[in-house]
Structure formats: C-alpha cells, structure tokens
Short mmCIF file of N, CA, C and O in Angstrom, two decimals:
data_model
loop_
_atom_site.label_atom_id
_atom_site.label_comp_id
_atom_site.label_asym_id
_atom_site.label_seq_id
_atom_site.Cartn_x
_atom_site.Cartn_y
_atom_site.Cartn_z
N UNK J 1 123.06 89.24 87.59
CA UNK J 1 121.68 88.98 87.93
C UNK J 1 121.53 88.68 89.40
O UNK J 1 122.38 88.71 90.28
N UNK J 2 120.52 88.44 89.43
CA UNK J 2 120.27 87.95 91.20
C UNK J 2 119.27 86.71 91.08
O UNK J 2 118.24 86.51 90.44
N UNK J 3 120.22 85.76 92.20
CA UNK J 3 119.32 84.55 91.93
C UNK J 3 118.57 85.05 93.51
O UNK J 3 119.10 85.70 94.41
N UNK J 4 117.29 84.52 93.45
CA UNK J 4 116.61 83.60 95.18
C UNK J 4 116.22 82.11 94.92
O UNK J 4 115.79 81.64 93.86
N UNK J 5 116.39 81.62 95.81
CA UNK J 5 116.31 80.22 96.65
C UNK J 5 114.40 80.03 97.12
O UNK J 5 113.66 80.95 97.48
N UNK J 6 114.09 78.73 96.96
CA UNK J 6 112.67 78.83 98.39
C UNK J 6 113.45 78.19 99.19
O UNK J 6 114.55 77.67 98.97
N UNK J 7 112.84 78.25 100.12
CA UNK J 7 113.32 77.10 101.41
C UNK J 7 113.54 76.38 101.20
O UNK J 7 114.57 76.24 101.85
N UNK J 8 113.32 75.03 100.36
CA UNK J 8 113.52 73.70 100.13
C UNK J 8 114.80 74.26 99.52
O UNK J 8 115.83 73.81 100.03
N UNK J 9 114.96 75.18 98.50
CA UNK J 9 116.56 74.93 98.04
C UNK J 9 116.94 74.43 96.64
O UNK J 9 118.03 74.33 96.06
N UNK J 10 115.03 74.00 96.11
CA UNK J 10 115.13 73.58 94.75
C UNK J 10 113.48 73.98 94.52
O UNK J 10 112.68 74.06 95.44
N UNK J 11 113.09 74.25 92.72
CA UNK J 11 111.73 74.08 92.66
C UNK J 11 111.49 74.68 91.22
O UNK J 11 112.38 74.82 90.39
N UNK J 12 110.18 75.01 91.06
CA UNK J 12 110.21 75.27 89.42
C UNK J 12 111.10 76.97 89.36
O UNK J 12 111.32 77.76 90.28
N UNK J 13 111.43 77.04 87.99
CA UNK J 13 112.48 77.86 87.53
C UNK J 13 111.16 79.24 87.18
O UNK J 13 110.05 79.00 86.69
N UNK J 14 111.57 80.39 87.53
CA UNK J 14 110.99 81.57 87.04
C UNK J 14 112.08 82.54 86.84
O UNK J 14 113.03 82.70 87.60
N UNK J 15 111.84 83.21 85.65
CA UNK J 15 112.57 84.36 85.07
C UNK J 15 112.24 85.35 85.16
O UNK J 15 111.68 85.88 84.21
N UNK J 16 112.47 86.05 86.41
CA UNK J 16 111.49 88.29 86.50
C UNK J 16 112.71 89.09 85.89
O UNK J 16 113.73 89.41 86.51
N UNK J 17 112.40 89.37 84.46
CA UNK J 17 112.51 90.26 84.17
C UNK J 17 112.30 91.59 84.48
O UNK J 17 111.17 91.95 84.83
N UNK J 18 113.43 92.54 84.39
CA UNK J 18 113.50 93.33 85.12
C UNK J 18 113.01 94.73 84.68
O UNK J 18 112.81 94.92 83.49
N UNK J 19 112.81 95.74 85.59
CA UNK J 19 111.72 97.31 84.54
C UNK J 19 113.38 97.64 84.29
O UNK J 19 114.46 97.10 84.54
N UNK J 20 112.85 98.92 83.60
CA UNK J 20 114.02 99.90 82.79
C UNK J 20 115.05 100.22 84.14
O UNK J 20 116.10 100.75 83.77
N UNK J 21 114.96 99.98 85.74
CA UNK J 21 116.09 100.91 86.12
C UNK J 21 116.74 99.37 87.04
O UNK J 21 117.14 99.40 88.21
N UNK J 22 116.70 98.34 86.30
CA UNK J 22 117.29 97.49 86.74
C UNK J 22 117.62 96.41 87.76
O UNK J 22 116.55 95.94 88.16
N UNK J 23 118.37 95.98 88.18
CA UNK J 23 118.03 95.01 89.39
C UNK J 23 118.12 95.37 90.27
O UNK J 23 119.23 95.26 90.79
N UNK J 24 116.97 96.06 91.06
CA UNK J 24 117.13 97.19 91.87
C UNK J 24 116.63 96.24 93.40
O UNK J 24 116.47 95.04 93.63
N UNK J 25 116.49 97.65 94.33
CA UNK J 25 115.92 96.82 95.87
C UNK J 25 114.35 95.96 95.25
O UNK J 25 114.05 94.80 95.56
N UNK J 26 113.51 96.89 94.30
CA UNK J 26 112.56 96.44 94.59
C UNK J 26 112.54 94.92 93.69
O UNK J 26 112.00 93.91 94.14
N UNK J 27 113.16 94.96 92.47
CA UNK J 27 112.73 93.84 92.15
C UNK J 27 113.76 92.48 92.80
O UNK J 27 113.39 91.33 92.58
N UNK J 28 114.57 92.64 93.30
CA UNK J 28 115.45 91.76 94.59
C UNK J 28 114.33 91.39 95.24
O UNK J 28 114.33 90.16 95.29
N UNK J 29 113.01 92.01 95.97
CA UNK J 29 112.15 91.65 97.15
C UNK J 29 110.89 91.08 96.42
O UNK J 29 110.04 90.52 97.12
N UNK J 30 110.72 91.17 95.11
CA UNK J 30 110.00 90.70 94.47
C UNK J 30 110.31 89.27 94.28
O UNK J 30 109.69 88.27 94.64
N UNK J 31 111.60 89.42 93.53
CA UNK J 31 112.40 87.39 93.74
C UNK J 31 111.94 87.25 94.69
O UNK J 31 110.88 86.63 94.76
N UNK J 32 112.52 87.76 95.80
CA UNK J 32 112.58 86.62 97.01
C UNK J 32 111.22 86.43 97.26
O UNK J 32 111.01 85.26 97.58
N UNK J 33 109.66 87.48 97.23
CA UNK J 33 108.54 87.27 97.70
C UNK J 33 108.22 85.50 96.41
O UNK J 33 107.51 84.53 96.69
N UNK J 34 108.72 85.63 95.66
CA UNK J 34 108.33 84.54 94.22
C UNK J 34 108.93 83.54 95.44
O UNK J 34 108.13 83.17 96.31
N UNK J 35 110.55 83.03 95.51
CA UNK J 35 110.96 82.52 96.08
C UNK J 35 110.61 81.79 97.52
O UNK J 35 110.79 80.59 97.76
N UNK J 36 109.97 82.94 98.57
CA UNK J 36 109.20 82.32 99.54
C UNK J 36 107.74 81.33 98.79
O UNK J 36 107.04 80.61 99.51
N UNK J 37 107.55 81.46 97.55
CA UNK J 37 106.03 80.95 97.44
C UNK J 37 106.76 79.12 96.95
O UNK J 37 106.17 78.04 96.97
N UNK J 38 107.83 79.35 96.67
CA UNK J 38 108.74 78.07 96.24
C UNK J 38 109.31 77.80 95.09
O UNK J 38 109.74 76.71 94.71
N UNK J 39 109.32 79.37 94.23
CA UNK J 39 110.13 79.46 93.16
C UNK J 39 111.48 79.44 93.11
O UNK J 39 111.99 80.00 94.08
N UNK J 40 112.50 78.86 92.06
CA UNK J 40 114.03 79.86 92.12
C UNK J 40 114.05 80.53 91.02
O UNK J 40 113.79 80.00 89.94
N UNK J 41 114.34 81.66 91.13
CA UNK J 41 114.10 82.74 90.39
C UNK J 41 115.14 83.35 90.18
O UNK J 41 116.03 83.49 91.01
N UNK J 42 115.16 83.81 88.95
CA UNK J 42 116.56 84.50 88.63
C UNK J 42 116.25 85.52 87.42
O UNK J 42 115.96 85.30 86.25
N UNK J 43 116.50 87.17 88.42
CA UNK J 43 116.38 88.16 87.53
C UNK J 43 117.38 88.78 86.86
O UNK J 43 117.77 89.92 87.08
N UNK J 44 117.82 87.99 86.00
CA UNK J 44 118.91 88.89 84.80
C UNK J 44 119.42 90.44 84.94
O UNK J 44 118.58 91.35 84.93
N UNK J 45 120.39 90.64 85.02
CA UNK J 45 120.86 92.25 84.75
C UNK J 45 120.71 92.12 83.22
O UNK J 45 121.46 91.39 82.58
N UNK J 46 120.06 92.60 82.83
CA UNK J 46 119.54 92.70 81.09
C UNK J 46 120.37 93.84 80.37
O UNK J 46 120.57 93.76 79.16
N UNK J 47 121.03 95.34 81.41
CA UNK J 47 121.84 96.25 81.04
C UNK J 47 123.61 95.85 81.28
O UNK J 47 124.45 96.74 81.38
N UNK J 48 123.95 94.32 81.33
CA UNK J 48 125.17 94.24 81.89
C UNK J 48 126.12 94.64 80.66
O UNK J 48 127.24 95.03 80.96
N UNK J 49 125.73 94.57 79.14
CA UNK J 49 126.69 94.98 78.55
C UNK J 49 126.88 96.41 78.56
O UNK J 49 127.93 96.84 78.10
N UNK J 50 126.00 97.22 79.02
CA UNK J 50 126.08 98.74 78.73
C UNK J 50 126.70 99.19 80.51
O UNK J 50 127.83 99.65 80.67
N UNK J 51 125.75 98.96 81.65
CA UNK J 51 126.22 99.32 82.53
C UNK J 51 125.79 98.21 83.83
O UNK J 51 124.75 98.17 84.48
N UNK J 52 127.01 97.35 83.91
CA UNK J 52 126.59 96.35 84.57
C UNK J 52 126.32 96.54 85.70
O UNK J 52 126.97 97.42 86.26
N UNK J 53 125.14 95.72 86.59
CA UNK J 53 124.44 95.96 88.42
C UNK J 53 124.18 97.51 88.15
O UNK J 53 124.89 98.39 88.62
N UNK J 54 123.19 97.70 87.43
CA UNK J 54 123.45 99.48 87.11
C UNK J 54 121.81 99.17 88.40
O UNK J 54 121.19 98.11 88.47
N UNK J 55 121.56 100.27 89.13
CA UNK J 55 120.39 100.64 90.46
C UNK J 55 119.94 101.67 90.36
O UNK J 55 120.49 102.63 90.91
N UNK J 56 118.80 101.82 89.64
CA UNK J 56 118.24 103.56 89.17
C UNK J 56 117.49 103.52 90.19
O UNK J 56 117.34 102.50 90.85
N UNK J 57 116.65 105.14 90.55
CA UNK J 57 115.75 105.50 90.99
C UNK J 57 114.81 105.42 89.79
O UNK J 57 115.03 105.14 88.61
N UNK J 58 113.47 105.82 90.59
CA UNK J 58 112.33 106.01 89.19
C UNK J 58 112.00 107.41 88.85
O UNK J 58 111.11 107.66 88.04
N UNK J 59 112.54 108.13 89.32
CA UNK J 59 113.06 110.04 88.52
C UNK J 59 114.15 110.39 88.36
O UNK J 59 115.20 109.99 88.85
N UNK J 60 113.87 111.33 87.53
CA UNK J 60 114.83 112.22 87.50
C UNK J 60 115.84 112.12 86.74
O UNK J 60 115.53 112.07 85.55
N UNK J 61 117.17 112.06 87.00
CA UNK J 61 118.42 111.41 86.22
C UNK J 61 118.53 110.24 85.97
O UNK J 61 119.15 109.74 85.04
N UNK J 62 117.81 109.65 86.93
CA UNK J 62 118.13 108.31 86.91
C UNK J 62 116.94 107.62 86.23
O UNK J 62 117.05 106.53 85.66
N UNK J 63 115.91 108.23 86.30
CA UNK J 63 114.78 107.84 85.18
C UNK J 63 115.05 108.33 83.93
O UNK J 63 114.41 107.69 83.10
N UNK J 64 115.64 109.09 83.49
CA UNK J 64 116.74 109.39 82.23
C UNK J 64 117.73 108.01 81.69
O UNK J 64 117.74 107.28 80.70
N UNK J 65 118.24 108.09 82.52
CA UNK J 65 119.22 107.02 82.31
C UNK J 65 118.79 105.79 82.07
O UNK J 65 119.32 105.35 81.05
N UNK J 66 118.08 105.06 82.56
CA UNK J 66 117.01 103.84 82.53
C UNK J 66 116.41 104.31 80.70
O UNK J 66 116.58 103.70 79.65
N UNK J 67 115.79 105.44 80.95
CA UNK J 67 115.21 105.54 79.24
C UNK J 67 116.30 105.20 78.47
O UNK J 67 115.93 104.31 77.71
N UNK J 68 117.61 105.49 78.27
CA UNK J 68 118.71 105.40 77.46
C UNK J 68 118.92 104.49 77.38
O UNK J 68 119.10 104.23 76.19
N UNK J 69 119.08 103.26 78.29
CA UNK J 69 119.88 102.11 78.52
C UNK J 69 118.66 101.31 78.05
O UNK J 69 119.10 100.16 78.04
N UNK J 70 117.09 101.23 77.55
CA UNK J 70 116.39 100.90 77.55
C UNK J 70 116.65 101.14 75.96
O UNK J 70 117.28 100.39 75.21
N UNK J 71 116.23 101.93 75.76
CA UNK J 71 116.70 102.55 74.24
C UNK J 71 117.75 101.95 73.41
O UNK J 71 117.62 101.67 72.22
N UNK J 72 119.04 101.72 74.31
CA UNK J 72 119.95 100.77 73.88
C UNK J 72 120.24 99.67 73.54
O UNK J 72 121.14 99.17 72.87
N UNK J 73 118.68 99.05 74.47
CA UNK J 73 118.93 97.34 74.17
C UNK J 73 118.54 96.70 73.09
O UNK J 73 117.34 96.56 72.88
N UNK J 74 119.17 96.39 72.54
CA UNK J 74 118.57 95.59 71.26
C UNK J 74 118.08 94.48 71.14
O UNK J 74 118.53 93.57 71.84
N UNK J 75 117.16 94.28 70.36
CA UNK J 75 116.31 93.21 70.02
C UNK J 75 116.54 91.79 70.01
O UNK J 75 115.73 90.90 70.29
N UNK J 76 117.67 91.68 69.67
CA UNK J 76 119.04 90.36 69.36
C UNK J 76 119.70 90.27 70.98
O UNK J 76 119.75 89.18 71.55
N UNK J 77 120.02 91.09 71.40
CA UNK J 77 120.63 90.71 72.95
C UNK J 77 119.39 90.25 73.86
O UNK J 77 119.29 89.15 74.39
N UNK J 78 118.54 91.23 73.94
CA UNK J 78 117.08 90.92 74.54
C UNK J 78 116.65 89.14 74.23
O UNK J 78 115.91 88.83 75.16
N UNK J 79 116.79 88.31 73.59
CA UNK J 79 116.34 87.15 72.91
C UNK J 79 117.56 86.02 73.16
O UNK J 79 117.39 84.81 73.24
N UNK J 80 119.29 87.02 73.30
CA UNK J 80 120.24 85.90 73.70
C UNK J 80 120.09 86.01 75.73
O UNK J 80 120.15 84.95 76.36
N UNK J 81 119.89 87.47 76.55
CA UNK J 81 119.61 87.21 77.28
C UNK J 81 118.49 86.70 77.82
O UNK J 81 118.39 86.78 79.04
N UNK J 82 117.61 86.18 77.19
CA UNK J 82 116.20 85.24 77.66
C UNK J 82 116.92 83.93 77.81
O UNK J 82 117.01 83.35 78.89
N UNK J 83 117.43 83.53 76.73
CA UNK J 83 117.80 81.95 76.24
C UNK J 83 118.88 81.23 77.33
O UNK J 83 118.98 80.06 77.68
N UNK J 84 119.78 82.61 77.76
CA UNK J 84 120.87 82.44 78.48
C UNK J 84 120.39 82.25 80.28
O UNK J 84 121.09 81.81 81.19
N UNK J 85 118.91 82.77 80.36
CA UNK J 85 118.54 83.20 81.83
C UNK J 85 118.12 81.12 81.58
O UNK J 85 118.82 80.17 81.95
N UNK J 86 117.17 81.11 81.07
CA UNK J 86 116.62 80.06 80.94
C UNK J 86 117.41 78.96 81.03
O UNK J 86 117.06 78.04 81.77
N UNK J 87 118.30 78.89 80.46
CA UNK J 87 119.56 77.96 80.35
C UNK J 87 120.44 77.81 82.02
O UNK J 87 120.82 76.80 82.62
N UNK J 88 120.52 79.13 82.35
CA UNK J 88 120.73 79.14 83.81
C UNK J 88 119.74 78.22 84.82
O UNK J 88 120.06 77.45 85.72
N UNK J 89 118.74 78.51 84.43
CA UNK J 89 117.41 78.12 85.74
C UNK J 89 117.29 76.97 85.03
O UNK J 89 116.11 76.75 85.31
N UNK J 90 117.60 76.05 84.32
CA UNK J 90 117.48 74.35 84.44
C UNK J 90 119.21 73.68 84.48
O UNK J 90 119.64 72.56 84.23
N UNK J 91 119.77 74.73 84.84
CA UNK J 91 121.21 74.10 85.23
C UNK J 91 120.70 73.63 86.59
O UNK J 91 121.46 73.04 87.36
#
C-alpha cells in the first residue's frame, strides 16, 4: 500500500481505496493531496495477493488486466482487506 503523512506527522486516519488499475501515480497524488489537507492516509494494494504493487494504465492491456484482477477479488478478501487497512491507520 502507500501510506502519506500531513505535515504535522499525525491526524485523522482515511482509507482511499483504490480503482481497478491499482496504486498507481494517480491515486499516490490523490493521498498526498488528502494528506496536505491533514489526513494520514493509507491506500491499500487491494490486488497484492494476485499481483502485488501491480500499476495499470486505463486502456488497453492494461485496462484488461485491471478487469481480471477486479474480477478476481473476492468478496471475503475485499472485507479482510478493509479491516486490516483500518487496523493499520489507528496503529
């Protein structure tokens, strides 16, 4: 996953869940935009059992691939990785 920081270094906990092609540039700049407002935020790799730090584009093959790995996730992991993000952000 990818954590961001605010400046202070501490503050309320947010969880951005991530779209189908993963923890990509854009949602990295999204944390940190949360993060500058004084969040710590931490967006889960939600595909780490299938293809972990996986970085799609939004066409093509790689918008293929995102459908699959999306397709893959199951309902039961989806619900242990919530519990587990959450559990992170009040450590």
């Amino acid at each position: 996953g990818y954590l961001a920081l605010p400046p202070a270094g501490n503050g309320p906990g947010l969880v951005l869940w991530q779209e189908i092609f993963g923890v990509n540039e854009h949602i990295r700049a999204v944390a940190e935009q949360y993060a500058l407002d004084g969040f710590v935020v931490l967006a889960p790799d939600v595909f780490w059992r299938q293809a972990p730090r996986v970085e799609l584009g939004y066409e093509g093959a790689d918008r293929q691939q995102a459908m699959a790995l999306m397709q893959g996730y199951a309902a039961p992991d989806a619900l242990a990785d919530i519990a587990a993000s959450v559990t992170a952000l009040r450590a």
